[in-house]
JSON list of C-alpha atoms in Angstrom, two decimals:
[
{"chain": "A", "resi": 1, "resn": "UNK", "atom": "CA", "xyz": [-43.98, -6.71, -42.09]},
{"chain": "A", "resi": 2, "resn": "UNK", "atom": "CA", "xyz": [-43.32, -10.01, -40.55]},
{"chain": "A", "resi": 3, "resn": "UNK", "atom": "CA", "xyz": [-45.29, -12.01, -43.26]},
{"chain": "A", "resi": 4, "resn": "UNK", "atom": "CA", "xyz": [-42.88, -11.01, -45.74]},
{"chain": "A", "resi": 5, "resn": "UNK", "atom": "CA", "xyz": [-41.32, -14.02, -47.26]},
{"chain": "A", "resi": 6, "resn": "UNK", "atom": "CA", "xyz": [-38.06, -12.26, -48.42]},
{"chain": "A", "resi": 7, "resn": "UNK", "atom": "CA", "xyz": [-35.10, -13.25, -46.51]},
{"chain": "A", "resi": 8, "resn": "UNK", "atom": "CA", "xyz": [-35.06, -9.24, -45.54]},
{"chain": "A", "resi": 9, "resn": "UNK", "atom": "CA", "xyz": [-36.79, -9.83, -42.21]},
{"chain": "A", "resi": 10, "resn": "UNK", "atom": "CA", "xyz": [-34.36, -12.72, -41.01]},
{"chain": "A", "resi": 11, "resn": "UNK", "atom": "CA", "xyz": [-31.20, -10.34, -42.07]},
{"chain": "A", "resi": 12, "resn": "UNK", "atom": "CA", "xyz": [-32.95, -7.66, -39.77]},
{"chain": "A", "resi": 13, "resn": "UNK", "atom": "CA", "xyz": [-33.66, -9.67, -37.25]},
{"chain": "A", "resi": 14, "resn": "UNK", "atom": "CA", "xyz": [-29.91, -10.75, -36.93]},
{"chain": "A", "resi": 15, "resn": "UNK", "atom": "CA", "xyz": [-28.67, -7.54, -37.42]},
{"chain": "A", "resi": 16, "resn": "UNK", "atom": "CA", "xyz": [-31.09, -6.62, -34.34]},
{"chain": "A", "resi": 17, "resn": "UNK", "atom": "CA", "xyz": [-29.87, -9.83, -32.34]},
{"chain": "A", "resi": 18, "resn": "UNK", "atom": "CA", "xyz": [-26.22, -8.90, -33.35]},
{"chain": "A", "resi": 19, "resn": "UNK", "atom": "CA", "xyz": [-26.71, -5.41, -32.12]},
{"chain": "A", "resi": 20, "resn": "UNK", "atom": "CA", "xyz": [-27.97, -6.40, -28.57]},
{"chain": "A", "resi": 21, "resn": "UNK", "atom": "CA", "xyz": [-25.51, -9.02, -28.11]},
{"chain": "A", "resi": 22, "resn": "UNK", "atom": "CA", "xyz": [-22.57, -6.01, -28.95]},
{"chain": "A", "resi": 23, "resn": "UNK", "atom": "CA", "xyz": [-24.30, -3.93, -26.68]},
{"chain": "A", "resi": 24, "resn": "UNK", "atom": "CA", "xyz": [-24.47, -6.30, -23.86]},
{"chain": "A", "resi": 25, "resn": "UNK", "atom": "CA", "xyz": [-20.93, -7.00, -24.09]},
{"chain": "A", "resi": 26, "resn": "UNK", "atom": "CA", "xyz": [-19.98, -3.37, -24.27]},
{"chain": "A", "resi": 27, "resn": "UNK", "atom": "CA", "xyz": [-21.76, -3.05, -21.24]},
{"chain": "A", "resi": 28, "resn": "UNK", "atom": "CA", "xyz": [-20.36, -5.77, -19.36]},
{"chain": "A", "resi": 29, "resn": "UNK", "atom": "CA", "xyz": [-16.64, -4.75, -20.41]},
{"chain": "A", "resi": 30, "resn": "UNK", "atom": "CA", "xyz": [-17.16, -1.51, -19.28]},
{"chain": "A", "resi": 31, "resn": "UNK", "atom": "CA", "xyz": [-18.73, -2.09, -16.33]},
{"chain": "A", "resi": 32, "resn": "UNK", "atom": "CA", "xyz": [-16.16, -4.67, -15.76]},
{"chain": "A", "resi": 33, "resn": "UNK", "atom": "CA", "xyz": [-13.32, -2.02, -16.09]},
{"chain": "A", "resi": 34, "resn": "UNK", "atom": "CA", "xyz": [-14.70, 0.48, -14.26]},
{"chain": "A", "resi": 35, "resn": "UNK", "atom": "CA", "xyz": [-14.78, -1.84, -11.26]},
{"chain": "A", "resi": 36, "resn": "UNK", "atom": "CA", "xyz": [-11.06, -2.92, -11.52]},
{"chain": "A", "resi": 37, "resn": "UNK", "atom": "CA", "xyz": [-10.45, 0.80, -11.69]},
{"chain": "A", "resi": 38, "resn": "UNK", "atom": "CA", "xyz": [-12.69, 1.76, -8.60]},
{"chain": "A", "resi": 39, "resn": "UNK", "atom": "CA", "xyz": [-10.83, -1.00, -6.63]},
{"chain": "A", "resi": 40, "resn": "UNK", "atom": "CA", "xyz": [-7.39, 0.00, -7.26]},
{"chain": "A", "resi": 41, "resn": "UNK", "atom": "CA", "xyz": [-6.51, 2.80, -5.34]},
{"chain": "A", "resi": 42, "resn": "UNK", "atom": "CA", "xyz": [-4.64, 4.74, -7.90]},
{"chain": "A", "resi": 43, "resn": "UNK", "atom": "CA", "xyz": [-2.23, 6.30, -5.53]},
{"chain": "A", "resi": 44, "resn": "UNK", "atom": "CA", "xyz": [1.71, 6.93, -7.05]},
{"chain": "A", "resi": 45, "resn": "UNK", "atom": "CA", "xyz": [4.69, 6.66, -5.59]},
{"chain": "A", "resi": 46, "resn": "UNK", "atom": "CA", "xyz": [6.96, 9.78, -5.52]},
{"chain": "A", "resi": 47, "resn": "UNK", "atom": "CA", "xyz": [10.29, 9.34, -6.89]},
{"chain": "A", "resi": 48, "resn": "UNK", "atom": "CA", "xyz": [11.86, 10.10, -3.46]},
{"chain": "A", "resi": 49, "resn": "UNK", "atom": "CA", "xyz": [10.59, 7.10, -1.73]},
{"chain": "A", "resi": 50, "resn": "UNK", "atom": "CA", "xyz": [13.09, 4.69, -4.08]},
{"chain": "A", "resi": 51, "resn": "UNK", "atom": "CA", "xyz": [15.83, 7.07, -2.95]},
{"chain": "A", "resi": 52, "resn": "UNK", "atom": "CA", "xyz": [15.23, 7.17, 1.00]},
{"chain": "A", "resi": 53, "resn": "UNK", "atom": "CA", "xyz": [14.29, 3.23, 0.61]},
{"chain": "A", "resi": 54, "resn": "UNK", "atom": "CA", "xyz": [17.80, 2.25, -1.05]},
{"chain": "A", "resi": 55, "resn": "UNK", "atom": "CA", "xyz": [19.72, 4.80, 1.52]},
{"chain": "A", "resi": 56, "resn": "UNK", "atom": "CA", "xyz": [18.32, 2.95, 4.79]},
{"chain": "A", "resi": 57, "resn": "UNK", "atom": "CA", "xyz": [18.67, -0.32, 2.74]},
{"chain": "A", "resi": 58, "resn": "UNK", "atom": "CA", "xyz": [22.15, -0.06, 1.35]},
{"chain": "A", "resi": 59, "resn": "UNK", "atom": "CA", "xyz": [24.10, 2.92, 3.19]},
{"chain": "A", "resi": 60, "resn": "UNK", "atom": "CA", "xyz": [22.12, 2.42, 6.31]},
{"chain": "A", "resi": 61, "resn": "UNK", "atom": "CA", "xyz": [22.11, 6.47, 6.42]},
{"chain": "A", "resi": 62, "resn": "UNK", "atom": "CA", "xyz": [18.76, 6.85, 8.46]},
{"chain": "A", "resi": 63, "resn": "UNK", "atom": "CA", "xyz": [17.31, 5.17, 11.41]},
{"chain": "A", "resi": 64, "resn": "UNK", "atom": "CA", "xyz": [14.13, 4.90, 9.76]},
{"chain": "A", "resi": 65, "resn": "UNK", "atom": "CA", "xyz": [11.95, 6.77, 7.00]},
{"chain": "A", "resi": 66, "resn": "UNK", "atom": "CA", "xyz": [8.37, 7.52, 7.33]},
{"chain": "A", "resi": 67, "resn": "UNK", "atom": "CA", "xyz": [5.94, 7.96, 4.41]},
{"chain": "A", "resi": 68, "resn": "UNK", "atom": "CA", "xyz": [2.46, 9.34, 4.24]},
{"chain": "A", "resi": 69, "resn": "UNK", "atom": "CA", "xyz": [0.07, 10.12, 1.59]},
{"chain": "A", "resi": 70, "resn": "UNK", "atom": "CA", "xyz": [0.25, 13.85, 0.21]},
{"chain": "A", "resi": 71, "resn": "UNK", "atom": "CA", "xyz": [-2.85, 16.23, 1.18]},
{"chain": "A", "resi": 72, "resn": "UNK", "atom": "CA", "xyz": [-4.53, 15.19, -1.87]},
{"chain": "A", "resi": 73, "resn": "UNK", "atom": "CA", "xyz": [-4.14, 11.65, -1.18]},
{"chain": "A", "resi": 74, "resn": "UNK", "atom": "CA", "xyz": [-2.93, 11.01, -4.86]},
{"chain": "A", "resi": 75, "resn": "UNK", "atom": "CA", "xyz": [0.93, 9.84, -4.01]},
{"chain": "A", "resi": 76, "resn": "UNK", "atom": "CA", "xyz": [2.84, 8.36, -1.21]},
{"chain": "A", "resi": 77, "resn": "UNK", "atom": "CA", "xyz": [5.53, 10.61, -0.49]},
{"chain": "A", "resi": 78, "resn": "UNK", "atom": "CA", "xyz": [8.30, 11.00, 2.33]},
{"chain": "A", "resi": 79, "resn": "UNK", "atom": "CA", "xyz": [7.58, 12.80, 5.29]},
{"chain": "A", "resi": 80, "resn": "UNK", "atom": "CA", "xyz": [10.51, 12.37, 6.97]},
{"chain": "A", "resi": 81, "resn": "UNK", "atom": "CA", "xyz": [13.98, 10.52, 7.90]},
{"chain": "A", "resi": 82, "resn": "UNK", "atom": "CA", "xyz": [16.43, 10.16, 10.86]},
{"chain": "A", "resi": 83, "resn": "UNK", "atom": "CA", "xyz": [19.75, 10.02, 11.36]},
{"chain": "A", "resi": 84, "resn": "UNK", "atom": "CA", "xyz": [21.28, 6.34, 11.74]},
{"chain": "A", "resi": 85, "resn": "UNK", "atom": "CA", "xyz": [21.35, 6.90, 15.69]},
{"chain": "A", "resi": 86, "resn": "UNK", "atom": "CA", "xyz": [17.82, 7.06, 16.12]},
{"chain": "A", "resi": 87, "resn": "UNK", "atom": "CA", "xyz": [15.99, 4.60, 18.36]},
{"chain": "A", "resi": 88, "resn": "UNK", "atom": "CA", "xyz": [12.71, 2.66, 17.97]},
{"chain": "A", "resi": 89, "resn": "UNK", "atom": "CA", "xyz": [11.15, 4.72, 20.58]},
{"chain": "A", "resi": 90, "resn": "UNK", "atom": "CA", "xyz": [12.16, 7.98, 18.68]},
{"chain": "A", "resi": 91, "resn": "UNK", "atom": "CA", "xyz": [10.40, 6.36, 15.36]},
{"chain": "A", "resi": 92, "resn": "UNK", "atom": "CA", "xyz": [7.10, 5.39, 17.76]},
{"chain": "A", "resi": 93, "resn": "UNK", "atom": "CA", "xyz": [7.01, 8.82, 19.29]},
{"chain": "A", "resi": 94, "resn": "UNK", "atom": "CA", "xyz": [6.88, 10.18, 15.48]},
{"chain": "A", "resi": 95, "resn": "UNK", "atom": "CA", "xyz": [3.56, 7.96, 14.74]},
{"chain": "A", "resi": 96, "resn": "UNK", "atom": "CA", "xyz": [0.58, 10.22, 15.07]},
{"chain": "A", "resi": 97, "resn": "UNK", "atom": "CA", "xyz": [-2.51, 9.05, 17.11]},
{"chain": "A", "resi": 98, "resn": "UNK", "atom": "CA", "xyz": [-5.01, 9.68, 14.91]},
{"chain": "A", "resi": 99, "resn": "UNK", "atom": "CA", "xyz": [-3.79, 9.52, 11.26]},
{"chain": "A", "resi": 100, "resn": "UNK", "atom": "CA", "xyz": [-2.19, 6.35, 9.38]},
{"chain": "A", "resi": 101, "resn": "UNK", "atom": "CA", "xyz": [1.59, 6.22, 8.06]},
{"chain": "A", "resi": 102, "resn": "UNK", "atom": "CA", "xyz": [3.91, 4.18, 6.71]},
{"chain": "A", "resi": 103, "resn": "UNK", "atom": "CA", "xyz": [7.55, 3.49, 7.92]},
{"chain": "A", "resi": 104, "resn": "UNK", "atom": "CA", "xyz": [10.50, 1.75, 7.47]},
{"chain": "A", "resi": 105, "resn": "UNK", "atom": "CA", "xyz": [12.80, 0.82, 10.37]},
{"chain": "A", "resi": 106, "resn": "UNK", "atom": "CA", "xyz": [16.34, -0.18, 10.56]},
{"chain": "A", "resi": 107, "resn": "UNK", "atom": "CA", "xyz": [15.30, -2.31, 13.87]},
{"chain": "A", "resi": 108, "resn": "UNK", "atom": "CA", "xyz": [18.37, -2.89, 16.06]},
{"chain": "A", "resi": 109, "resn": "UNK", "atom": "CA", "xyz": [18.13, -5.69, 18.21]},
{"chain": "A", "resi": 110, "resn": "UNK", "atom": "CA", "xyz": [20.67, -8.04, 20.19]},
{"chain": "A", "resi": 111, "resn": "UNK", "atom": "CA", "xyz": [20.56, -12.11, 19.50]},
{"chain": "A", "resi": 112, "resn": "UNK", "atom": "CA", "xyz": [20.77, -14.42, 22.27]},
{"chain": "A", "resi": 113, "resn": "UNK", "atom": "CA", "xyz": [24.75, -14.51, 21.96]},
{"chain": "A", "resi": 114, "resn": "UNK", "atom": "CA", "xyz": [25.26, -11.10, 22.34]},
{"chain": "A", "resi": 115, "resn": "UNK", "atom": "CA", "xyz": [25.50, -10.26, 18.83]},
{"chain": "A", "resi": 116, "resn": "UNK", "atom": "CA", "xyz": [24.00, -7.43, 17.61]},
{"chain": "A", "resi": 117, "resn": "UNK", "atom": "CA", "xyz": [21.53, -7.32, 14.42]},
{"chain": "A", "resi": 118, "resn": "UNK", "atom": "CA", "xyz": [19.78, -5.13, 12.65]},
{"chain": "A", "resi": 119, "resn": "UNK", "atom": "CA", "xyz": [16.92, -5.68, 9.82]},
{"chain": "A", "resi": 120, "resn": "UNK", "atom": "CA", "xyz": [14.27, -3.66, 8.07]},
{"chain": "A", "resi": 121, "resn": "UNK", "atom": "CA", "xyz": [10.69, -3.75, 8.93]},
{"chain": "A", "resi": 122, "resn": "UNK", "atom": "CA", "xyz": [8.01, -2.12, 6.89]},
{"chain": "A", "resi": 123, "resn": "UNK", "atom": "CA", "xyz": [5.14, -0.84, 9.35]},
{"chain": "A", "resi": 124, "resn": "UNK", "atom": "CA", "xyz": [1.65, 0.24, 8.19]},
{"chain": "A", "resi": 125, "resn": "UNK", "atom": "CA", "xyz": [0.55, 2.26, 10.93]},
{"chain": "A", "resi": 126, "resn": "UNK", "atom": "CA", "xyz": [-3.68, 2.41, 10.90]},
{"chain": "A", "resi": 127, "resn": "UNK", "atom": "CA", "xyz": [-4.72, 3.14, 14.26]},
{"chain": "A", "resi": 128, "resn": "UNK", "atom": "CA", "xyz": [-8.31, 3.17, 15.12]},
{"chain": "A", "resi": 129, "resn": "UNK", "atom": "CA", "xyz": [-8.87, 6.49, 15.99]},
{"chain": "A", "resi": 130, "resn": "UNK", "atom": "CA", "xyz": [-8.05, 7.35, 12.20]},
{"chain": "A", "resi": 131, "resn": "UNK", "atom": "CA", "xyz": [-10.84, 8.44, 9.58]},
{"chain": "A", "resi": 132, "resn": "UNK", "atom": "CA", "xyz": [-12.01, 5.73, 7.82]},
{"chain": "A", "resi": 133, "resn": "UNK", "atom": "CA", "xyz": [-11.31, 7.31, 4.36]},
{"chain": "A", "resi": 134, "resn": "UNK", "atom": "CA", "xyz": [-7.67, 7.19, 5.80]},
{"chain": "A", "resi": 135, "resn": "UNK", "atom": "CA", "xyz": [-7.33, 3.60, 6.92]},
{"chain": "A", "resi": 136, "resn": "UNK", "atom": "CA", "xyz": [-8.91, 2.75, 3.65]},
{"chain": "A", "resi": 137, "resn": "UNK", "atom": "CA", "xyz": [-6.73, 4.88, 1.02]},
{"chain": "A", "resi": 138, "resn": "UNK", "atom": "CA", "xyz": [-3.95, 3.83, 3.37]},
{"chain": "A", "resi": 139, "resn": "UNK", "atom": "CA", "xyz": [-5.17, -0.12, 3.03]},
{"chain": "A", "resi": 140, "resn": "UNK", "atom": "CA", "xyz": [-5.50, 0.05, -0.59]},
{"chain": "A", "resi": 141, "resn": "UNK", "atom": "CA", "xyz": [-2.03, 1.99, -1.45]},
{"chain": "A", "resi": 142, "resn": "UNK", "atom": "CA", "xyz": [0.02, -0.27, 0.92]},
{"chain": "A", "resi": 143, "resn": "UNK", "atom": "CA", "xyz": [1.12, -2.74, -2.17]},
{"chain": "A", "resi": 144, "resn": "UNK", "atom": "CA", "xyz": [1.99, 0.25, -4.23]},
{"chain": "A", "resi": 145, "resn": "UNK", "atom": "CA", "xyz": [4.95, 1.32, -1.76]},
{"chain": "A", "resi": 146, "resn": "UNK", "atom": "CA", "xyz": [5.75, -2.35, -0.45]},
{"chain": "A", "resi": 147, "resn": "UNK", "atom": "CA", "xyz": [6.04, -3.57, -4.30]},
{"chain": "A", "resi": 148, "resn": "UNK", "atom": "CA", "xyz": [9.26, -1.02, -4.08]},
{"chain": "A", "resi": 149, "resn": "UNK", "atom": "CA", "xyz": [10.70, -2.34, -0.72]},
{"chain": "A", "resi": 150, "resn": "UNK", "atom": "CA", "xyz": [12.74, -5.30, -1.99]},
{"chain": "A", "resi": 151, "resn": "UNK", "atom": "CA", "xyz": [14.70, -6.60, 0.72]},
{"chain": "A", "resi": 152, "resn": "UNK", "atom": "CA", "xyz": [12.47, -5.83, 3.95]},
{"chain": "A", "resi": 153, "resn": "UNK", "atom": "CA", "xyz": [12.64, -8.51, 6.37]},
{"chain": "A", "resi": 154, "resn": "UNK", "atom": "CA", "xyz": [9.50, -8.37, 7.83]},
{"chain": "A", "resi": 155, "resn": "UNK", "atom": "CA", "xyz": [6.01, -6.50, 7.60]},
{"chain": "A", "resi": 156, "resn": "UNK", "atom": "CA", "xyz": [3.66, -4.99, 10.51]},
{"chain": "A", "resi": 157, "resn": "UNK", "atom": "CA", "xyz": [0.44, -3.56, 9.92]},
{"chain": "A", "resi": 158, "resn": "UNK", "atom": "CA", "xyz": [-0.88, -2.25, 13.29]},
{"chain": "A", "resi": 159, "resn": "UNK", "atom": "CA", "xyz": [-3.49, -0.69, 14.73]},
{"chain": "A", "resi": 160, "resn": "UNK", "atom": "CA", "xyz": [-2.48, -0.11, 18.30]},
{"chain": "A", "resi": 161, "resn": "UNK", "atom": "CA", "xyz": [0.46, 0.66, 20.37]},
{"chain": "A", "resi": 162, "resn": "UNK", "atom": "CA", "xyz": [0.61, -2.71, 21.56]},
{"chain": "A", "resi": 163, "resn": "UNK", "atom": "CA", "xyz": [1.35, -4.11, 18.01]},
{"chain": "A", "resi": 164, "resn": "UNK", "atom": "CA", "xyz": [4.42, -1.70, 17.94]},
{"chain": "A", "resi": 165, "resn": "UNK", "atom": "CA", "xyz": [6.08, -2.82, 21.16]},
{"chain": "A", "resi": 166, "resn": "UNK", "atom": "CA", "xyz": [9.60, -4.03, 20.54]},
{"chain": "A", "resi": 167, "resn": "UNK", "atom": "CA", "xyz": [9.10, -7.61, 21.86]},
{"chain": "A", "resi": 168, "resn": "UNK", "atom": "CA", "xyz": [6.42, -7.89, 19.38]},
{"chain": "A", "resi": 169, "resn": "UNK", "atom": "CA", "xyz": [8.44, -6.82, 16.46]},
{"chain": "A", "resi": 170, "resn": "UNK", "atom": "CA", "xyz": [11.35, -9.10, 17.62]},
{"chain": "A", "resi": 171, "resn": "UNK", "atom": "CA", "xyz": [9.27, -11.68, 17.74]},
{"chain": "A", "resi": 172, "resn": "UNK", "atom": "CA", "xyz": [8.26, -11.46, 14.26]},
{"chain": "A", "resi": 173, "resn": "UNK", "atom": "CA", "xyz": [11.73, -10.88, 13.37]},
{"chain": "A", "resi": 174, "resn": "UNK", "atom": "CA", "xyz": [13.09, -14.19, 15.09]},
{"chain": "A", "resi": 175, "resn": "UNK", "atom": "CA", "xyz": [10.29, -17.02, 13.84]}
]
């Protein structure tokens, strides 16, 4: 077979070489696209999230908004809104002890001159006691939500209650 003197052997080897190169390229391409898909959480954001965020941002219609992943962990949805009179302490009371949540708070505070201020704060609450899968999905999905929250003054990622204390948030806002 290899002792043939015509060019058909060379062409066959060339075709085989090209086929191998193409196969390797396709495998690498498929592996890369599968890897990049696996790294993204694939979690969507419900349209109502945008509505409630604009209500708190533009109209100050809410004191805070709490977002969560739906039961299938495929979409970020609005869990609850609070009236404008709601306090930061009420927001903290709504944070679950063993599950993750996102929140946007119309954070009210007084300046040193006595004037009252208010800024929007995005909070990612993932307590140490939460299930590992929940922590991973919430962390991987945070950017999908955060990109929609244009105009937030600060972002706080908290794993325990100390990181959510009023003074801790205030120090981040006054930097």
